[in-house]
Amino acid sequence: MSQHPQYEERIRALERAAEATAESLDPDPPDETRATEVVREGVGPTVALYCEARTGGTWARFDGETFDRLEAALNRWLDCYAACYGVTLDGTYSIRTAAELLVDTHDAAAVAATLTGVPDR
């Protein structure tokens, strides 16, 4: 259980939503509209939660299990994002790197595209 219960339910909701999205995802690539929804519903909120925890009024350091769950949720969302372009991802992506990109770009779609290299530009 997280040392920061104020984030626990939000992480659980992001995990559940990522799984539901992955199970129901049947895009006709390229499906930029669906990719944008995935960024809005999942990638952005997942990275934003990490940013909030690390920069908010009470600095939160997640225990290993909670951090792993949050990072796994991000990766599940990124898998869904890439699938909208017909791409299967082979790696995992760091939530910290995603947060740094969000701070630099202020754009969750740019975070997803930069991390995954999708779509190919």
PDB file of C-alpha atoms in Angstrom, residues 9-118:
ATOM      1  CA  GLU A   9      -7.210   5.645  -5.664  1.00  0.00           C
ATOM      2  CA  ARG A  10      -6.077   7.810  -8.563  1.00  0.00           C
ATOM      3  CA  ILE A  11      -3.335   5.335  -9.465  1.00  0.00           C
ATOM      4  CA  ARG A  12      -5.815   2.464  -9.243  1.00  0.00           C
ATOM      5  CA  ALA A  13      -8.251   4.345 -11.503  1.00  0.00           C
ATOM      6  CA  LEU A  14      -5.494   5.002 -14.067  1.00  0.00           C
ATOM      7  CA  GLU A  15      -4.528   1.313 -13.999  1.00  0.00           C
ATOM      8  CA  ARG A  16      -8.131   0.176 -14.487  1.00  0.00           C
ATOM      9  CA  ALA A  17      -8.764   2.674 -17.263  1.00  0.00           C
ATOM     10  CA  ALA A  18      -5.557   1.670 -19.066  1.00  0.00           C
ATOM     11  CA  GLU A  19      -6.563  -1.992 -18.964  1.00  0.00           C
ATOM     12  CA  ALA A  20     -10.104  -1.244 -20.128  1.00  0.00           C
ATOM     13  CA  THR A  21      -8.763   0.889 -22.965  1.00  0.00           C
ATOM     14  CA  ALA A  22      -6.275  -1.793 -24.001  1.00  0.00           C
ATOM     15  CA  GLU A  23      -8.993  -4.462 -23.998  1.00  0.00           C
ATOM     16  CA  SER A  24     -11.424  -2.368 -26.036  1.00  0.00           C
ATOM     17  CA  LEU A  25      -8.911  -0.799 -28.404  1.00  0.00           C
ATOM     18  CA  ASP A  26      -9.483  -1.751 -31.996  1.00  0.00           C
ATOM     19  CA  PRO A  27      -8.126   1.164 -33.998  1.00  0.00           C
ATOM     20  CA  ASP A  28      -7.918   1.375 -37.749  1.00  0.00           C
ATOM     21  CA  PRO A  29      -4.392   2.804 -37.965  1.00  0.00           C
ATOM     22  CA  PRO A  30      -3.605   5.538 -38.189  1.00  0.00           C
ATOM     23  CA  ASP A  31      -6.325   6.674 -35.797  1.00  0.00           C
ATOM     24  CA  GLU A  32      -5.110  10.066 -34.629  1.00  0.00           C
ATOM     25  CA  THR A  33      -8.429  10.900 -32.981  1.00  0.00           C
ATOM     26  CA  ARG A  34      -8.228   7.828 -30.747  1.00  0.00           C
ATOM     27  CA  ALA A  35      -4.524   8.475 -30.072  1.00  0.00           C
ATOM     28  CA  THR A  36      -5.418  11.971 -28.881  1.00  0.00           C
ATOM     29  CA  GLU A  37      -8.094  10.510 -26.587  1.00  0.00           C
ATOM     30  CA  VAL A  38      -5.560   8.060 -25.139  1.00  0.00           C
ATOM     31  CA  VAL A  39      -3.167  10.925 -24.428  1.00  0.00           C
ATOM     32  CA  ARG A  40      -5.932  13.011 -22.841  1.00  0.00           C
ATOM     33  CA  GLU A  41      -7.442  10.189 -20.791  1.00  0.00           C
ATOM     34  CA  GLY A  42      -4.289   8.376 -19.758  1.00  0.00           C
ATOM     35  CA  VAL A  43      -0.805   9.511 -20.694  1.00  0.00           C
ATOM     36  CA  GLY A  44      -1.353  13.096 -19.564  1.00  0.00           C
ATOM     37  CA  PRO A  45      -3.125  12.319 -16.274  1.00  0.00           C
ATOM     38  CA  THR A  46      -0.592   9.604 -15.375  1.00  0.00           C
ATOM     39  CA  VAL A  47       2.404  11.868 -15.897  1.00  0.00           C
ATOM     40  CA  ALA A  48       0.603  14.778 -14.233  1.00  0.00           C
ATOM     41  CA  LEU A  49      -0.051  12.678 -11.127  1.00  0.00           C
ATOM     42  CA  TYR A  50       3.673  11.944 -10.830  1.00  0.00           C
ATOM     43  CA  CYS A  51       4.507  15.638 -11.334  1.00  0.00           C
ATOM     44  CA  GLU A  52       1.958  16.646  -8.709  1.00  0.00           C
ATOM     45  CA  ALA A  53       3.325  14.143  -6.210  1.00  0.00           C
ATOM     46  CA  ARG A  54       6.875  15.338  -6.738  1.00  0.00           C
ATOM     47  CA  THR A  55       6.203  19.077  -6.808  1.00  0.00           C
ATOM     48  CA  GLY A  56       2.995  19.602  -4.834  1.00  0.00           C
ATOM     49  CA  GLY A  57       2.645  21.067  -1.363  1.00  0.00           C
ATOM     50  CA  THR A  58       3.702  17.803   0.268  1.00  0.00           C
ATOM     51  CA  TRP A  59       6.527  16.175  -1.649  1.00  0.00           C
ATOM     52  CA  ALA A  60       5.634  12.497  -2.093  1.00  0.00           C
ATOM     53  CA  ARG A  61       8.118   9.708  -2.593  1.00  0.00           C
ATOM     54  CA  PHE A  62       6.355   6.550  -3.698  1.00  0.00           C
ATOM     55  CA  ASP A  63       7.423   3.190  -2.342  1.00  0.00           C
ATOM     56  CA  GLY A  64       8.812   0.758  -4.907  1.00  0.00           C
ATOM     57  CA  GLU A  65       5.537  -1.071  -5.517  1.00  0.00           C
ATOM     58  CA  THR A  66       3.508   2.105  -6.005  1.00  0.00           C
ATOM     59  CA  PHE A  67       6.153   3.630  -8.277  1.00  0.00           C
ATOM     60  CA  ASP A  68       6.230   0.435 -10.357  1.00  0.00           C
ATOM     61  CA  ARG A  69       2.435   0.451 -10.666  1.00  0.00           C
ATOM     62  CA  LEU A  70       2.386   4.069 -11.796  1.00  0.00           C
ATOM     63  CA  GLU A  71       5.143   3.461 -14.327  1.00  0.00           C
ATOM     64  CA  ALA A  72       3.393   0.301 -15.573  1.00  0.00           C
ATOM     65  CA  ALA A  73       0.185   2.311 -16.050  1.00  0.00           C
ATOM     66  CA  LEU A  74       2.120   4.872 -18.103  1.00  0.00           C
ATOM     67  CA  ASN A  75       3.577   2.115 -20.244  1.00  0.00           C
ATOM     68  CA  ARG A  76       0.164   0.533 -20.775  1.00  0.00           C
ATOM     69  CA  TRP A  77      -1.195   3.900 -21.926  1.00  0.00           C
ATOM     70  CA  LEU A  78       1.786   4.354 -24.251  1.00  0.00           C
ATOM     71  CA  ASP A  79       1.136   0.874 -25.682  1.00  0.00           C
ATOM     72  CA  CYS A  80      -2.439   1.967 -26.442  1.00  0.00           C
ATOM     73  CA  TYR A  81      -1.204   5.213 -27.979  1.00  0.00           C
ATOM     74  CA  ALA A  82       1.237   3.399 -30.275  1.00  0.00           C
ATOM     75  CA  ALA A  83      -1.427   0.844 -31.251  1.00  0.00           C
ATOM     76  CA  CYS A  84      -3.471   3.723 -32.655  1.00  0.00           C
ATOM     77  CA  TYR A  85      -0.704   4.053 -35.239  1.00  0.00           C
ATOM     78  CA  GLY A  86      -0.331   0.303 -35.823  1.00  0.00           C
ATOM     79  CA  VAL A  87       2.879   0.092 -33.789  1.00  0.00           C
ATOM     80  CA  THR A  88       3.747  -2.425 -31.084  1.00  0.00           C
ATOM     81  CA  LEU A  89       6.234  -1.060 -28.569  1.00  0.00           C
ATOM     82  CA  ASP A  90       9.226  -3.128 -27.522  1.00  0.00           C
ATOM     83  CA  GLY A  91      10.395  -1.164 -24.507  1.00  0.00           C
ATOM     84  CA  THR A  92       9.351   0.468 -21.316  1.00  0.00           C
ATOM     85  CA  TYR A  93       9.480   4.138 -20.575  1.00  0.00           C
ATOM     86  CA  SER A  94      10.434   6.014 -17.427  1.00  0.00           C
ATOM     87  CA  ILE A  95       7.765   8.073 -15.693  1.00  0.00           C
ATOM     88  CA  ARG A  96      10.494  10.444 -14.549  1.00  0.00           C
ATOM     89  CA  THR A  97      11.636  11.020 -18.136  1.00  0.00           C
ATOM     90  CA  ALA A  98       8.009  11.533 -19.153  1.00  0.00           C
ATOM     91  CA  ALA A  99       7.599  14.100 -16.366  1.00  0.00           C
ATOM     92  CA  GLU A 100      10.733  15.960 -17.438  1.00  0.00           C
ATOM     93  CA  LEU A 101       9.422  16.069 -21.010  1.00  0.00           C
ATOM     94  CA  LEU A 102       6.053  17.360 -19.804  1.00  0.00           C
ATOM     95  CA  VAL A 103       7.740  20.136 -17.837  1.00  0.00           C
ATOM     96  CA  ASP A 104       9.817  21.050 -20.904  1.00  0.00           C
ATOM     97  CA  THR A 105       7.033  20.878 -23.508  1.00  0.00           C
ATOM     98  CA  HIS A 106       3.793  21.456 -21.559  1.00  0.00           C
ATOM     99  CA  ASP A 107       2.282  19.009 -24.070  1.00  0.00           C
ATOM    100  CA  ALA A 108       1.277  15.435 -23.197  1.00  0.00           C
ATOM    101  CA  ALA A 109       0.984  14.508 -26.888  1.00  0.00           C
ATOM    102  CA  ALA A 110       4.588  15.614 -27.407  1.00  0.00           C
ATOM    103  CA  VAL A 111       5.592  13.454 -24.444  1.00  0.00           C
ATOM    104  CA  ALA A 112       3.939  10.373 -25.973  1.00  0.00           C
ATOM    105  CA  ALA A 113       5.406  11.043 -29.416  1.00  0.00           C
ATOM    106  CA  THR A 114       8.916  11.757 -28.104  1.00  0.00           C
ATOM    107  CA  LEU A 115       9.053   8.696 -25.853  1.00  0.00           C
ATOM    108  CA  THR A 116       7.659   6.256 -28.397  1.00  0.00           C
ATOM    109  CA  GLY A 117       8.827   7.732 -31.677  1.00  0.00           C
ATOM    110  CA  VAL A 118       5.243   7.363 -32.897  1.00  0.00           C
TER     111      VAL A 118
END
